[in-house]
Amino acid sequence: MEQVKRRLSCIVCPMSCQGEVTLENGSVTGITGFTCPRGEKYAREEVVAPKRTLTTTVRISGAQLPLLPVISKTALPKDKVVDCARFLSNIRVQAPVKEGDVVCADILGLGVDIVAARDLL
Amino acid sequence: MMNDYDVVIIGGGPAGMAAALSARKTGAEKVLIIERDRELGGILQQCIHNGFGLHRFKEELTGPGYAGRYIKMVQADPSIDVLLDTMVLDVEQDKIIYAVNPKQGMLTIQAKAVIFTMGCRERTRGAIRIAGGRAAGVFTAGAAQRMVNMEGFLPGKKIVILGSGDIGLIMARRLTLEGAKVQAVLELMPYSNGLTRNVVQCLEDFDIPLHLSHTIVKVHGKERVTGVTCAKVDENRAVIPGSEFDIECDCLLLSVGLIPENELSRTIDLAMDSLTSGPIVDQFRQTSLPGFFAAGNVVHVHDLVDFVSQEGEIAGNAAAKYALGQLPKAQRVVDIEATGGVRTVVPQHLSITPESPESVRLFMRVGKPEQRITLVIESAGKMLYTRKLAVAKPGEMIVVELPADKVCECTNKITVSLVK
Amino acid sequence: MTIPTKADVVIVGGGVVGTAIARELSKYDVDVVLVEKEPDVAMGTSKANSGILHAGFDAKPGSLKAKTNVRGNKLYREIYQDLGIDIKFIGSLVVATSDEEMATLNELQVRGRENGVPGLEILDKETVLKREPNLTTNVMGALWAPTGGVMCPFGATIAFADNAVVNGVKICTECPVEEIVVEEGKVSGVKTAKGFIAAKYVINAAGLFADNISRSAGDNSFDIKPRKGEYVLFDKTVANLVNTVIFPTPSKVSKGILVSPTVHGNLFIGPNAQDIDDKGDMDTSPDGLQEIIAGARKTVPNLPLHASITQFAGLRAATGDGDFVIKASDSVSGMIQAAGIQSPGLTAAPAIAEIVIGILQEQGLILTKKANFNSQNRHKVKFHELAHNERAKVIAQNPLYGRIVCRCETVTEGEIVDAIHAPCGALTVDGVKRRTRAGMGRCQGGFCGPRVTAILARELNIPVTEVRKDTTKSYLFFDKITDEVQSNDE
């Protein structure tokens, strides 16, 4: 039985809890040190399939600003974050846009929508 | 033209908007927010990353998302006037405010109470004296953030960041996502000044090296920056000779600290705290000049916008009461002193009033990182509060709620300190 | 931009000397072209120096330095209001801290009187400390020069340039000179990167590069050795540390490190003096900064280092024998040297211009006064200096005066637009800074820099990515990297 312990800093909230995940043969058998359920969930995912929320901008026409901030509706696979950002750098939308409007559906086939993070009228 | 208001708020960022809403809730009839930018929201509008509002809205918002929620509330209240694209030029002790904008020209505004919510600004290269030339390509991280996130331009393509404060870390990730190469982040101190989560998700995720106990000794380049010379520093932050090495880059971003923006506070001679660089305030966020209040980063630089909003609410509530003649006079004033490892505390004193006292939140920062210590709050030898802390870092504010009965008991100076 | 193909006189170099000469020549009916290699005037020695209006007691009696210093000091008083040059006549003190230095003060006083400097007086310790309470208590006495002062070095240069342009001088920027063309011992014109300008007279006011220019014409009579001086500039909040220009007593090798208010209400210390080889090296160094801090502490021990806002270095255009070189070339007819102009060159500039005019006449150029010479620059709106009712008036005329762009120095968008469209207008962010003070304050352009960049792009009708900080290729921002842009790069 191979047992591995990994120390992690939680990134869910600014508390930045330090915790430890125990892995046995690739599956999580113990989590300690995180002070909330969201932290535990993060730790479990982080050792198996790490995910990150992406925030970036897309270009917008017809608004008082040239850029619209956007956010991934749910977290993306960590290793796809840069690809998604590069993809979004080529997108242009037309004002008006409301916060939550989908700017790019199912980005790179990952099943995650990219939505506007603010209104731009 | 003279305009009369109960409460005038200078600065329409998170502190200012929360203050306006709270002043209205308390009963102020005419409230004005003066904002120099083209829209409300302040620095939040350029902070497009997520992580805002967990306390306030119980969800993780982006900066513009957080600002947007407050902007909608402000816009929904017809008794809150907003002047955009307007700069306050002068404030007088009798609460006359001189402001200017292109549409209305010079404005003279009479307030019953004034709230300062001007936020903070960035320390610059000059303030930290980096040698070298003055080639293009040296920017403060916040200025670069505005260019990247709001104007749509990059400050460089090969970047070195000095300072591991949160803005520096966030910009490392931001520029990486924009296709630039972030060569390294350098930090003078032996620890990062940013939140741990940002070190993880902004640097480690992208394999960006973080060099602790390092600084930049020279910037190279005649027209555009071509590189920097870095060096290791000893425990006294002095450069260790022979440790120098060069990093190639076309851009140096500085994230070397934020300073409360108190130009106006100084013109009316508010008593200032030399450690926070903000005005000295009581628990109502009233400054040394009656009727002048302050909240948010203008008082002390916060880590979390949620607390900025909360401070705005405190100030807005108290300013409205002052304007309505309902803010009780202090029976006595109890100073709060930061000692023994605690560097700053806000508020700096309590105004004990005859009204039923309320609990008071103390915001503290430690001077250097500590492990396994106890935070002790006492007055005249009497323990008011203790809390064991696994870690305490200068970059992470400590917040303590002092219960109402304890506040009421205090007659002497309160001290806050760290005990091993 | 095309440049003129001929002129009566070509001036090489847009520093304070070149522009003062241009302005002086613009009083006469001649075709004058000034060529400058950088995108703006005041880009060399004229942008980074002490900004002192020297009284004139330093230089050796009879030297060109002595004559032009005292004369220049007088001339500025006559023209500074017309041209809108910022000067404060606050006087200067040379501080002595030993018997030996007191003896030097006496020598300086004698020398100054010989040079014609009015009002020199040696003050005792008590009087000095009463005037300047922050001086070292080791002070034994000081030489008071009431005609000393502080002025804006690039402001003077720009003011001369503006007035010259108004009166018909053409200024060609980004126009480096490749060669002074000489035929049969006489100047026939100037070959520049932008084309040839035929001219019989060339004035060499090329500052640090004056020896290169002279050599291109075949005159190798002098060398320019750059001598670097570093400075630290402080916030306005500490400007009251001293009330006058404070010099230490000069030693045989150097005038020493000054502590002085600036004309715009900051405080500065510097310069040191370091002989270097590279005429483009304006780097500051940690050692140099330590040297000037230590030097300044000798006269003013308690320096407010926490309030420093920037450091910079400038290069003096030093010659071998130390005096100015103002004369007709010995070997090339039609070339006039105005070279080796180190301190007190800023003070001397208008007097140097008078001498150069005289030499041109001796060389056969016929100069007749213009009937319509306009001696005044258009009055600039300086929003922060105006009273509230005056502010309301200017905003009513132009709403852009109602938008503050630089919050540290209270500079409006209207003033920035004025600076860009001035007779000798700003093309760069630093050019705007030197004309309006936007970006000169404690945040050093952190807030207004991106905004000034956007205004320049709009007014000059160029993309933001083509806006420059100061020099020809000092671009500030790049387009975001998208597939579109990447394919354009390839």
mmCIF file with all atom_site columns, N, CA and C in Angstrom, chain C residues 416-457:
data_model
loop_
_atom_site.group_PDB
_atom_site.id
_atom_site.type_symbol
_atom_site.label_atom_id
_atom_site.label_alt_id
_atom_site.label_comp_id
_atom_site.label_asym_id
_atom_site.label_entity_id
_atom_site.label_seq_id
_atom_site.pdbx_PDB_ins_code
_atom_site.Cartn_x
_atom_site.Cartn_y
_atom_site.Cartn_z
_atom_site.occupancy
_atom_site.B_iso_or_equiv
_atom_site.pdbx_formal_charge
_atom_site.auth_seq_id
_atom_site.auth_comp_id
_atom_site.auth_asym_id
_atom_site.auth_atom_id
_atom_site.pdbx_PDB_model_num
ATOM 1   N N  . ILE C 1 416 ? -3.076 70.036 -20.763 1.00 0.00 ? 416 ILE C N  1
ATOM 2   C CA . ILE C 1 416 ? -2.318 69.009 -21.493 1.00 0.00 ? 416 ILE C CA 1
ATOM 3   C C  . ILE C 1 416 ? -2.527 69.163 -23.002 1.00 0.00 ? 416 ILE C C  1
ATOM 4   N N  . VAL C 1 417 ? -3.773 69.413 -23.383 1.00 0.00 ? 417 VAL C N  1
ATOM 5   C CA . VAL C 1 417 ? -4.063 69.630 -24.807 1.00 0.00 ? 417 VAL C CA 1
ATOM 6   C C  . VAL C 1 417 ? -3.337 70.888 -25.301 1.00 0.00 ? 417 VAL C C  1
ATOM 7   N N  . ASP C 1 418 ? -3.334 71.954 -24.464 1.00 0.00 ? 418 ASP C N  1
ATOM 8   C CA . ASP C 1 418 ? -2.586 73.172 -24.823 1.00 0.00 ? 418 ASP C CA 1
ATOM 9   C C  . ASP C 1 418 ? -1.118 72.857 -25.067 1.00 0.00 ? 418 ASP C C  1
ATOM 10  N N  . ALA C 1 419 ? -0.541 72.029 -24.174 1.00 0.00 ? 419 ALA C N  1
ATOM 11  C CA . ALA C 1 419 ? 0.898  71.716 -24.271 1.00 0.00 ? 419 ALA C CA 1
ATOM 12  C C  . ALA C 1 419 ? 1.198  70.961 -25.554 1.00 0.00 ? 419 ALA C C  1
ATOM 13  N N  . ILE C 1 420 ? 0.277  70.082 -25.946 1.00 0.00 ? 420 ILE C N  1
ATOM 14  C CA . ILE C 1 420 ? 0.500  69.291 -27.162 1.00 0.00 ? 420 ILE C CA 1
ATOM 15  C C  . ILE C 1 420 ? 0.428  70.184 -28.400 1.00 0.00 ? 420 ILE C C  1
ATOM 16  N N  . HIS C 1 421 ? -0.450 71.177 -28.354 1.00 0.00 ? 421 HIS C N  1
ATOM 17  C CA . HIS C 1 421 ? -0.633 72.043 -29.530 1.00 0.00 ? 421 HIS C CA 1
ATOM 18  C C  . HIS C 1 421 ? 0.081  73.393 -29.409 1.00 0.00 ? 421 HIS C C  1
ATOM 19  N N  . ALA C 1 422 ? 1.026  73.490 -28.462 1.00 0.00 ? 422 ALA C N  1
ATOM 20  C CA . ALA C 1 422 ? 1.800  74.730 -28.312 1.00 0.00 ? 422 ALA C CA 1
ATOM 21  C C  . ALA C 1 422 ? 2.695  74.922 -29.536 1.00 0.00 ? 422 ALA C C  1
ATOM 22  N N  . PRO C 1 423 ? 3.256  76.147 -29.722 1.00 0.00 ? 423 PRO C N  1
ATOM 23  C CA . PRO C 1 423 ? 4.129  76.375 -30.892 1.00 0.00 ? 423 PRO C CA 1
ATOM 24  C C  . PRO C 1 423 ? 5.218  75.304 -31.001 1.00 0.00 ? 423 PRO C C  1
ATOM 25  N N  . CYS C 1 424 ? 5.908  75.021 -29.893 1.00 0.00 ? 424 CYS C N  1
ATOM 26  C CA . CYS C 1 424 ? 6.840  73.888 -29.863 1.00 0.00 ? 424 CYS C CA 1
ATOM 27  C C  . CYS C 1 424 ? 6.173  72.860 -28.955 1.00 0.00 ? 424 CYS C C  1
ATOM 28  N N  . GLY C 1 425 ? 5.274  72.082 -29.522 1.00 0.00 ? 425 GLY C N  1
ATOM 29  C CA . GLY C 1 425 ? 4.369  71.258 -28.719 1.00 0.00 ? 425 GLY C CA 1
ATOM 30  C C  . GLY C 1 425 ? 4.973  69.946 -28.269 1.00 0.00 ? 425 GLY C C  1
ATOM 31  N N  . ALA C 1 426 ? 4.320  69.341 -27.257 1.00 0.00 ? 426 ALA C N  1
ATOM 32  C CA . ALA C 1 426 ? 4.788  68.071 -26.709 1.00 0.00 ? 426 ALA C CA 1
ATOM 33  C C  . ALA C 1 426 ? 4.343  66.918 -27.598 1.00 0.00 ? 426 ALA C C  1
ATOM 34  N N  . LEU C 1 427 ? 5.253  65.982 -27.849 1.00 0.00 ? 427 LEU C N  1
ATOM 35  C CA . LEU C 1 427 ? 4.925  64.785 -28.621 1.00 0.00 ? 427 LEU C CA 1
ATOM 36  C C  . LEU C 1 427 ? 5.005  63.532 -27.766 1.00 0.00 ? 427 LEU C C  1
ATOM 37  N N  . THR C 1 428 ? 5.492  63.669 -26.534 1.00 0.00 ? 428 THR C N  1
ATOM 38  C CA . THR C 1 428 ? 5.739  62.512 -25.678 1.00 0.00 ? 428 THR C CA 1
ATOM 39  C C  . THR C 1 428 ? 5.146  62.741 -24.288 1.00 0.00 ? 428 THR C C  1
ATOM 40  N N  . VAL C 1 429 ? 5.055  61.651 -23.531 1.00 0.00 ? 429 VAL C N  1
ATOM 41  C CA . VAL C 1 429 ? 4.514  61.749 -22.166 1.00 0.00 ? 429 VAL C CA 1
ATOM 42  C C  . VAL C 1 429 ? 5.408  62.649 -21.306 1.00 0.00 ? 429 VAL C C  1
ATOM 43  N N  . ASP C 1 430 ? 6.731  62.476 -21.436 1.00 0.00 ? 430 ASP C N  1
ATOM 44  C CA . ASP C 1 430 ? 7.619  63.346 -20.664 1.00 0.00 ? 430 ASP C CA 1
ATOM 45  C C  . ASP C 1 430 ? 7.587  64.787 -21.163 1.00 0.00 ? 430 ASP C C  1
ATOM 46  N N  . GLY C 1 431 ? 7.323  64.950 -22.450 1.00 0.00 ? 431 GLY C N  1
ATOM 47  C CA . GLY C 1 431 ? 7.175  66.296 -22.995 1.00 0.00 ? 431 GLY C CA 1
ATOM 48  C C  . GLY C 1 431 ? 5.977  67.004 -22.372 1.00 0.00 ? 431 GLY C C  1
ATOM 49  N N  . VAL C 1 432 ? 4.888  66.270 -22.191 1.00 0.00 ? 432 VAL C N  1
ATOM 50  C CA . VAL C 1 432 ? 3.717  66.817 -21.502 1.00 0.00 ? 432 VAL C CA 1
ATOM 51  C C  . VAL C 1 432 ? 4.076  67.130 -20.056 1.00 0.00 ? 432 VAL C C  1
ATOM 52  N N  . LYS C 1 433 ? 4.815  66.227 -19.444 1.00 0.00 ? 433 LYS C N  1
ATOM 53  C CA . LYS C 1 433 ? 5.209  66.409 -18.039 1.00 0.00 ? 433 LYS C CA 1
ATOM 54  C C  . LYS C 1 433 ? 6.028  67.680 -17.860 1.00 0.00 ? 433 LYS C C  1
ATOM 55  N N  . ARG C 1 434 ? 6.991  67.879 -18.754 1.00 0.00 ? 434 ARG C N  1
ATOM 56  C CA . ARG C 1 434 ? 7.854  69.051 -18.596 1.00 0.00 ? 434 ARG C CA 1
ATOM 57  C C  . ARG C 1 434 ? 7.109  70.351 -18.870 1.00 0.00 ? 434 ARG C C  1
ATOM 58  N N  . ARG C 1 435 ? 6.055  70.286 -19.664 1.00 0.00 ? 435 ARG C N  1
ATOM 59  C CA . ARG C 1 435 ? 5.314  71.517 -19.962 1.00 0.00 ? 435 ARG C CA 1
ATOM 60  C C  . ARG C 1 435 ? 4.193  71.798 -18.968 1.00 0.00 ? 435 ARG C C  1
ATOM 61  N N  . THR C 1 436 ? 3.646  70.749 -18.356 1.00 0.00 ? 436 THR C N  1
ATOM 62  C CA . THR C 1 436 ? 2.454  70.965 -17.519 1.00 0.00 ? 436 THR C CA 1
ATOM 63  C C  . THR C 1 436 ? 2.644  70.538 -16.073 1.00 0.00 ? 436 THR C C  1
ATOM 64  N N  . ARG C 1 437 ? 3.663  69.759 -15.789 1.00 0.00 ? 437 ARG C N  1
ATOM 65  C CA . ARG C 1 437 ? 3.917  69.125 -14.494 1.00 0.00 ? 437 ARG C CA 1
ATOM 66  C C  . ARG C 1 437 ? 3.029  67.893 -14.257 1.00 0.00 ? 437 ARG C C  1
ATOM 67  N N  . ALA C 1 438 ? 2.256  67.466 -15.236 1.00 0.00 ? 438 ALA C N  1
ATOM 68  C CA . ALA C 1 438 ? 1.477  66.234 -15.048 1.00 0.00 ? 438 ALA C CA 1
ATOM 69  C C  . ALA C 1 438 ? 2.442  65.061 -14.938 1.00 0.00 ? 438 ALA C C  1
ATOM 70  N N  . GLY C 1 439 ? 2.428  64.383 -13.800 1.00 0.00 ? 439 GLY C N  1
ATOM 71  C CA . GLY C 1 439 ? 3.345  63.270 -13.592 1.00 0.00 ? 439 GLY C CA 1
ATOM 72  C C  . GLY C 1 439 ? 4.584  63.632 -12.792 1.00 0.00 ? 439 GLY C C  1
ATOM 73  N N  . MET C 1 440 ? 4.689  64.916 -12.401 1.00 0.00 ? 440 MET C N  1
ATOM 74  C CA . MET C 1 440 ? 5.857  65.358 -11.631 1.00 0.00 ? 440 MET C CA 1
ATOM 75  C C  . MET C 1 440 ? 5.660  65.149 -10.135 1.00 0.00 ? 440 MET C C  1
ATOM 76  N N  . GLY C 1 441 ? 4.463  64.786 -9.727  1.00 0.00 ? 441 GLY C N  1
ATOM 77  C CA . GLY C 1 441 ? 4.153  64.792 -8.300  1.00 0.00 ? 441 GLY C CA 1
ATOM 78  C C  . GLY C 1 441 ? 4.541  63.523 -7.592  1.00 0.00 ? 441 GLY C C  1
ATOM 79  N N  . ARG C 1 442 ? 3.950  63.337 -6.438  1.00 0.00 ? 442 ARG C N  1
ATOM 80  C CA . ARG C 1 442 ? 4.409  62.245 -5.593  1.00 0.00 ? 442 ARG C CA 1
ATOM 81  C C  . ARG C 1 442 ? 4.028  60.878 -6.134  1.00 0.00 ? 442 ARG C C  1
ATOM 82  N N  . CYS C 1 443 ? 3.043  60.787 -7.005  1.00 0.00 ? 443 CYS C N  1
ATOM 83  C CA . CYS C 1 443 ? 2.754  59.452 -7.542  1.00 0.00 ? 443 CYS C CA 1
ATOM 84  C C  . CYS C 1 443 ? 3.500  59.218 -8.852  1.00 0.00 ? 443 CYS C C  1
ATOM 85  N N  . GLN C 1 444 ? 4.257  60.229 -9.310  1.00 0.00 ? 444 GLN C N  1
ATOM 86  C CA . GLN C 1 444 ? 5.167  60.073 -10.449 1.00 0.00 ? 444 GLN C CA 1
ATOM 87  C C  . GLN C 1 444 ? 4.469  59.462 -11.672 1.00 0.00 ? 444 GLN C C  1
ATOM 88  N N  . GLY C 1 445 ? 3.270  59.945 -11.939 1.00 0.00 ? 445 GLY C N  1
ATOM 89  C CA . GLY C 1 445 ? 2.572  59.498 -13.134 1.00 0.00 ? 445 GLY C CA 1
ATOM 90  C C  . GLY C 1 445 ? 1.866  58.161 -13.011 1.00 0.00 ? 445 GLY C C  1
ATOM 91  N N  . GLY C 1 446 ? 1.887  57.584 -11.829 1.00 0.00 ? 446 GLY C N  1
ATOM 92  C CA . GLY C 1 446 ? 1.218  56.296 -11.632 1.00 0.00 ? 446 GLY C CA 1
ATOM 93  C C  . GLY C 1 446 ? -0.252 56.382 -11.988 1.00 0.00 ? 446 GLY C C  1
ATOM 94  N N  . PHE C 1 447 ? -0.870 57.491 -11.624 1.00 0.00 ? 447 PHE C N  1
ATOM 95  C CA . PHE C 1 447 ? -2.292 57.678 -11.907 1.00 0.00 ? 447 PHE C CA 1
ATOM 96  C C  . PHE C 1 447 ? -2.503 58.298 -13.286 1.00 0.00 ? 447 PHE C C  1
ATOM 97  N N  . CYS C 1 448 ? -1.772 59.359 -13.602 1.00 0.00 ? 448 CYS C N  1
ATOM 98  C CA . CYS C 1 448 ? -2.082 60.109 -14.822 1.00 0.00 ? 448 CYS C CA 1
ATOM 99  C C  . CYS C 1 448 ? -1.365 59.589 -16.058 1.00 0.00 ? 448 CYS C C  1
ATOM 100 N N  . GLY C 1 449 ? -0.314 58.791 -15.876 1.00 0.00 ? 449 GLY C N  1
ATOM 101 C CA . GLY C 1 449 ? 0.472  58.334 -17.028 1.00 0.00 ? 449 GLY C CA 1
ATOM 102 C C  . GLY C 1 449 ? -0.379 57.711 -18.122 1.00 0.00 ? 449 GLY C C  1
ATOM 103 N N  . PRO C 1 450 ? -1.196 56.688 -17.787 1.00 0.00 ? 450 PRO C N  1
ATOM 104 C CA . PRO C 1 450 ? -2.051 56.088 -18.814 1.00 0.00 ? 450 PRO C CA 1
ATOM 105 C C  . PRO C 1 450 ? -3.042 57.088 -19.415 1.00 0.00 ? 450 PRO C C  1
ATOM 106 N N  . ARG C 1 451 ? -3.499 58.038 -18.618 1.00 0.00 ? 451 ARG C N  1
ATOM 107 C CA . ARG C 1 451 ? -4.460 59.019 -19.125 1.00 0.00 ? 451 ARG C CA 1
ATOM 108 C C  . ARG C 1 451 ? -3.778 60.009 -20.072 1.00 0.00 ? 451 ARG C C  1
ATOM 109 N N  . VAL C 1 452 ? -2.568 60.444 -19.699 1.00 0.00 ? 452 VAL C N  1
ATOM 110 C CA . VAL C 1 452 ? -1.820 61.347 -20.582 1.00 0.00 ? 452 VAL C CA 1
ATOM 111 C C  . VAL C 1 452 ? -1.519 60.626 -21.898 1.00 0.00 ? 452 VAL C C  1
ATOM 112 N N  . THR C 1 453 ? -1.181 59.344 -21.803 1.00 0.00 ? 453 THR C N  1
ATOM 113 C CA . THR C 1 453 ? -0.919 58.546 -23.003 1.00 0.00 ? 453 THR C CA 1
ATOM 114 C C  . THR C 1 453 ? -2.137 58.566 -23.930 1.00 0.00 ? 453 THR C C  1
ATOM 115 N N  . ALA C 1 454 ? -3.307 58.372 -23.364 1.00 0.00 ? 454 ALA C N  1
ATOM 116 C CA . ALA C 1 454 ? -4.538 58.349 -24.164 1.00 0.00 ? 454 ALA C CA 1
ATOM 117 C C  . ALA C 1 454 ? -4.802 59.716 -24.797 1.00 0.00 ? 454 ALA C C  1
ATOM 118 N N  . ILE C 1 455 ? -4.537 60.783 -24.067 1.00 0.00 ? 455 ILE C N  1
ATOM 119 C CA . ILE C 1 455 ? -4.773 62.135 -24.605 1.00 0.00 ? 455 ILE C CA 1
ATOM 120 C C  . ILE C 1 455 ? -3.808 62.413 -25.759 1.00 0.00 ? 455 ILE C C  1
ATOM 121 N N  . LEU C 1 456 ? -2.540 62.008 -25.591 1.00 0.00 ? 456 LEU C N  1
ATOM 122 C CA . LEU C 1 456 ? -1.556 62.196 -26.667 1.00 0.00 ? 456 LEU C CA 1
ATOM 123 C C  . LEU C 1 456 ? -1.989 61.442 -27.924 1.00 0.00 ? 456 LEU C C  1
ATOM 124 N N  . ALA C 1 457 ? -2.442 60.196 -27.731 1.00 0.00 ? 457 ALA C N  1
ATOM 125 C CA . ALA C 1 457 ? -2.868 59.397 -28.877 1.00 0.00 ? 457 ALA C CA 1
ATOM 126 C C  . ALA C 1 457 ? -4.008 60.100 -29.613 1.00 0.00 ? 457 ALA C C  1
#
